[in-house]
Amino acid sequence: MPELVPPSARYKASFIDAVREAQALGSGLGDTLEFDVAEMEQDFASVLAELRRFEPPAVPPEGFVNSEALWLVQGDTYLGRVSLRHRLNERLRVFGGHIGYEIRPSARQQGYGTLALRLALGRARGLGLERVLVTCDADNLGSRRIIETNGGELEGEFRLDFHPKVIRRYWIAL
Ligand SMILES: CC(C)(COP(=O)(O)OP(=O)(O)OC[C@H]1O[C@@H](n2cnc3c(N)ncnc32)[C@H](O)[C@@H]1OP(=O)(O)O)[C@@H](O)C(=O)NCCC(=O)NCCS
């Protein structure tokens, strides 16, 4: 069974492959598309440190909250990742919510996105959260299905002045 684990050097080769896949397709979370693969090959420790920089007990800079990165893996294979924010701030309440996720292109449409969110909800429950906010673009049908399958209750659809697409906000009770 795939599991959620902290980012680690064990998955270096597979993670870098996944970044290549995402960049070739132009589909993934913003930072995935911005990674410099050559730099990652050279200095993976910095990538790991960057991904884990807001984990407690770190004190995030103004405007950020504590969060953790979790990777969905099976064996040595990286399948996708989750970002779990430990609380909301004003910005995340509007857009972004508690949990973001991404599945590598070659592993999509096989249920891993649904599983990644389910496992992340378990972790959020373990942190003591009682409900989580998850947002997605209204036209991201895969993400909508993932959230709805995991019990998301639609708060509504919203237009934001800083985002090009209509978004949906869902709450999931834990
Ligand atoms: C969105 C994303 C996470 C989906 O991951 P996934 O592993 O393919 O999701 P699943 O296989 O669990 O699919 C969940 C459901 O969505 C459907 N689905 C998946 N991708 C879809 C798509 N592109 N169009 C329509 N439906 C889609 C699946 O058929 C499945 O439906 P079902 O529950 O009726 O069986 C993945 O495409 C991705 O990483 N995209 C880029 C980053 C992103 O958009 N992240 C979410 C930000 S809110």
Coordinates of C-alpha atoms and ligand atoms in Angstrom, one line a residue, residues 27-29 101-103 108-114 135-136 140-143 145-146 149, ligand 1:
S27 CA 1.1 20.3 -15.1
G28 CA 1.7 20.4 -11.4
L29 CA 1.9 22.7 -8.3
Y101 CA -1.8 17.9 -3.3
E102 CA -0.3 16.8 -6.6
I103 CA 0.1 13.4 -8.2
R108 CA -2.7 10.0 -12.3
Q109 CA -6.2 8.6 -12.7
Q110 CA -5.3 5.5 -10.6
G111 CA -6.9 6.6 -7.4
Y112 CA -3.7 8.0 -5.8
G113 CA -5.0 11.6 -5.5
T114 CA -8.0 10.3 -3.6
T135 CA -9.9 24.7 -2.3
C136 CA -9.6 23.9 -6.0
N140 CA -10.2 21.0 -12.0
L141 CA -12.6 18.1 -12.2
G142 CA -10.1 15.5 -10.8
S143 CA -9.5 17.6 -7.7
R145 CA -13.9 14.5 -7.3
I146 CA -11.0 13.9 -4.9
T149 CA -15.1 11.5 -2.4
Ligands
LIG1 C1 -5.8 16.7 -9.7 C2 -4.9 15.5 -9.4 C3 -4.3 15.6 -8.0 C4 -5.7 14.2 -9.6 O1 -5.0 13.1 -9.2 P1 -5.4 11.6 -9.6 O2 -4.4 10.7 -8.9 O3 -5.5 11.5 -11.0 O4 -6.8 11.5 -8.9 P2 -7.6 10.1 -8.8 O5 -7.1 9.0 -9.7 O6 -7.8 9.8 -7.3 O7 -9.0 10.6 -9.4 C5 -10.1 11.0 -8.7 C6 -11.3 11.1 -9.5 O8 -11.2 12.2 -10.4 C7 -11.3 11.8 -11.8 N1 -10.3 12.5 -12.5 C8 -8.9 12.5 -12.4 N2 -8.4 13.3 -13.2 C9 -9.4 13.8 -14.0 C10 -9.4 14.8 -15.0 N3 -8.3 15.3 -15.5 N4 -10.6 15.1 -15.6 C11 -11.8 14.5 -15.1 N5 -11.8 13.6 -14.1 C12 -10.6 13.3 -13.5 C13 -10.9 10.3 -11.7 O9 -11.5 9.6 -12.8 C14 -11.6 9.9 -10.4 O10 -13.0 9.8 -10.6 P3 -13.8 8.8 -9.7 O11 -13.7 9.2 -8.3 O12 -15.2 8.9 -10.2 O13 -13.2 7.4 -9.9 C15 -3.8 15.4 -10.5 O14 -4.3 15.5 -11.8 C16 -2.7 16.5 -10.3 O15 -1.8 16.4 -9.6 N6 -2.9 17.7 -11.0 C17 -2.0 18.8 -11.0 C18 -2.0 19.5 -9.6 C19 -3.4 19.8 -9.1 O16 -4.2 20.2 -9.8 N7 -3.5 19.6 -7.8 C20 -4.8 20.0 -7.1 C21 -4.8 21.4 -6.7 S1 -6.3 21.8 -5.9

